[in-house]
C-alpha positions as a Python dict, from the first residue, in 0.01 Angstrom:
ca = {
    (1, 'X'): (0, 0, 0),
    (2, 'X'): (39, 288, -248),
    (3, 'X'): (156, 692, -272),
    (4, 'X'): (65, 892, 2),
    (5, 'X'): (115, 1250, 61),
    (6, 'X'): (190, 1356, 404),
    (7, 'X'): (106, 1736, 507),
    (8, 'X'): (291, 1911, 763),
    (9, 'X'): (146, 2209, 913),
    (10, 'X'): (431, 2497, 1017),
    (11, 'X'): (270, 2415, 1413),
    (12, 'X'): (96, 2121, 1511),
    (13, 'X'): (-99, 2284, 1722),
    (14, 'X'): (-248, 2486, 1471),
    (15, 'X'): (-428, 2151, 1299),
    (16, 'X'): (-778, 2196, 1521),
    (17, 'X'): (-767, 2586, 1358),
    (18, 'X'): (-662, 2477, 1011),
    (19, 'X'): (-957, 2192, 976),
    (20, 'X'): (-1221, 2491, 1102),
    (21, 'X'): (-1071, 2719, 838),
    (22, 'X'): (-1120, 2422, 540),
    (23, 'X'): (-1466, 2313, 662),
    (24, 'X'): (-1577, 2705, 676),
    (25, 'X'): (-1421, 2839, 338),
    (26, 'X'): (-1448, 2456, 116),
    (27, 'X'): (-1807, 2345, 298),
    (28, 'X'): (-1612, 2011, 388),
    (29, 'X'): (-1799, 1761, 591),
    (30, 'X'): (-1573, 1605, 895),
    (31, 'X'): (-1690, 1255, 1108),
    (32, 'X'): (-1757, 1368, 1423),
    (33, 'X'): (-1766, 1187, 1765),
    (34, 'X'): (-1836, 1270, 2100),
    (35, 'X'): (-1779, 1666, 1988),
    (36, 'X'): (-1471, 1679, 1818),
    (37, 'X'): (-1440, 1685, 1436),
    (38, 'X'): (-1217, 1500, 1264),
    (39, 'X'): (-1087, 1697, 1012),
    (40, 'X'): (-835, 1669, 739),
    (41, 'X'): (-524, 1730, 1000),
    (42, 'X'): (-460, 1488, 1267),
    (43, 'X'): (-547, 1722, 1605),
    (44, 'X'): (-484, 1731, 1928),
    (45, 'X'): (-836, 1679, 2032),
    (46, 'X'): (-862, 1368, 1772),
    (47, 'X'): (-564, 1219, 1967),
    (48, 'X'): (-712, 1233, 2283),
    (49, 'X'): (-1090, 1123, 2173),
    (50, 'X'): (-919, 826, 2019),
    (51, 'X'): (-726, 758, 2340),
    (52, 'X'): (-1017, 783, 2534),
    (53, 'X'): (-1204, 554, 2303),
    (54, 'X'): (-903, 297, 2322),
    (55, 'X'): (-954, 314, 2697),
    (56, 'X'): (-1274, 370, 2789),
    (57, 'X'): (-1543, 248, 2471),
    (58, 'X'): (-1634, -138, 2470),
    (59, 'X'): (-1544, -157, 2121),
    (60, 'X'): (-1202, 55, 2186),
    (61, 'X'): (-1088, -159, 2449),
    (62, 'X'): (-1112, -479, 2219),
    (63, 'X'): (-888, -292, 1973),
    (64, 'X'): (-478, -423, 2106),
    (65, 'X'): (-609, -644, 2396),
    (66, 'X'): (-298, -748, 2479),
    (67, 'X'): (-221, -375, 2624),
    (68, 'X'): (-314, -329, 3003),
    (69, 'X'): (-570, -61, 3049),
    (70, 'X'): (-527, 230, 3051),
    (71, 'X'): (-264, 291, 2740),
    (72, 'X'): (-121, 591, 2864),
    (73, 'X'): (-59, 905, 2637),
    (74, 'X'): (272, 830, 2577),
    (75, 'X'): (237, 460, 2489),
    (76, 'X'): (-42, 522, 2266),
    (77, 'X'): (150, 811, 2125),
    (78, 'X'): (489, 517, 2022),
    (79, 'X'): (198, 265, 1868),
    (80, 'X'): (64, 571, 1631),
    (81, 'X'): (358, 761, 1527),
    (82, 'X'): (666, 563, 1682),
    (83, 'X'): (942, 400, 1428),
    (84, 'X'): (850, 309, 1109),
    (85, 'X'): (580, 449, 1111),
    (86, 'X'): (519, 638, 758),
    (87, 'X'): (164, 832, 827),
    (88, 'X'): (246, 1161, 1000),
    (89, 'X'): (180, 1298, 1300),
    (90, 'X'): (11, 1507, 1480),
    (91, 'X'): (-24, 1817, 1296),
    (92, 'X'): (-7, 1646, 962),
    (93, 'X'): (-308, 1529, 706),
    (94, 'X'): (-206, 1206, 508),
    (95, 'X'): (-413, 1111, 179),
    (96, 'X'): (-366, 837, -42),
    (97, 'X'): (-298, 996, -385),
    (98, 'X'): (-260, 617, -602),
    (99, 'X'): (-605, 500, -627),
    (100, 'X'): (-780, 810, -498),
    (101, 'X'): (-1117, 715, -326),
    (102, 'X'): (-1428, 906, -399),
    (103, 'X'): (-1404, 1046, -28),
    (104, 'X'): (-1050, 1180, -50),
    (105, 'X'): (-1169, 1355, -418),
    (106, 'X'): (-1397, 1675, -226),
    (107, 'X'): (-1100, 1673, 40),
    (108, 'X'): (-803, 1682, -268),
    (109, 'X'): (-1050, 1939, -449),
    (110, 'X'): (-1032, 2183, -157),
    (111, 'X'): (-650, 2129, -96),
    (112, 'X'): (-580, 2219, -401),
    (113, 'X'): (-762, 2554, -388),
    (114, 'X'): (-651, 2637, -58),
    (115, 'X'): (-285, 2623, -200),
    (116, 'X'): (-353, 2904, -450),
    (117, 'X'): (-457, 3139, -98),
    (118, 'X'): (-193, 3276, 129),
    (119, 'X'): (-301, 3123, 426),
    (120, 'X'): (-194, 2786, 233),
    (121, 'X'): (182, 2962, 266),
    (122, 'X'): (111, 3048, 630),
    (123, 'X'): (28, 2748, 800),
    (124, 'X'): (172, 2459, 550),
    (125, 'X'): (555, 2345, 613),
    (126, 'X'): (588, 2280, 194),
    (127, 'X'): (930, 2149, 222),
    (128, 'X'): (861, 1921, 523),
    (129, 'X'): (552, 1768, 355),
    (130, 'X'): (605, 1451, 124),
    (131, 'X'): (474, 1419, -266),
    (132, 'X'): (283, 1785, -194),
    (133, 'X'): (385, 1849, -555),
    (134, 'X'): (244, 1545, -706),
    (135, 'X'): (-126, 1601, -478),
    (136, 'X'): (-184, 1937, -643),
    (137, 'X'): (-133, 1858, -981),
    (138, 'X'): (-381, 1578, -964),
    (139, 'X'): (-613, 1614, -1259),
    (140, 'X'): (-1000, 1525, -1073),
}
């Protein structure tokens, strides 16, 4: 499975604004489908494109068959982020820091300059985030 850290913005509902701000300033390049980018912090808008996928996309409504269409929000909400699960939320970017991929290296690179600018202090919950530390000292 490996390390992960787990960011936590201050406001979850900040997430859609933070990704805009690292794509603009670190020339990050997000997936995008059906016009919402998904950016380095789980968003709003992500949630609902991917619950509209699950309910509505061929290939979404294969994924859990055995749920009755349509998941609602709230259901959908318990399978991503209900007990045990260890990956965040929404509001929160979660990168595997043990056996970095190549395409978490540009995203790590940019996370670690955006924590030496104060808008790093103003919109990232440091002591709510998990192994933080150990992402930013990462030697790339």
């Amino acid at each position: 499975m490996g390390t992960y850290t787990i960011i936590y913005l201050k406001k979850a509902e900040m997430a859609e604004e933070v990704n805009i701000f690292l794509k603009e300033k670190y020339s990050l390049k997000y997936e995008r489908y059906n016009g919402v980018d998904y950016g380095i912090f789980y968003s709003q808008e992500m949630f609902d494109e991917d619950l509209r996928f699950m309910n509505e996309d061929q290939e979404g409504r294969a994924n859990l068959p055995h749920y009755q269409r349509p998941i609602i929000r709230e259901t959908y909400y318990s399978l991503l982020f209900g007990p045990k699960n260890c990956f965040g939320d929404i509001g929160t970017a979660c990168i595997k820091i043990s056996c970095i991929s190549e395409e978490d290296i540009e995203t790590i690179k940019a996370l670690q300059k955006f924590s030496t600018t104060p808008e790093f202090n103003k919109y990232i919950h440091f002591r709510k985030s998990k192994n933080l530390e150990r992402l930013l000292r990462q030697d790339l």
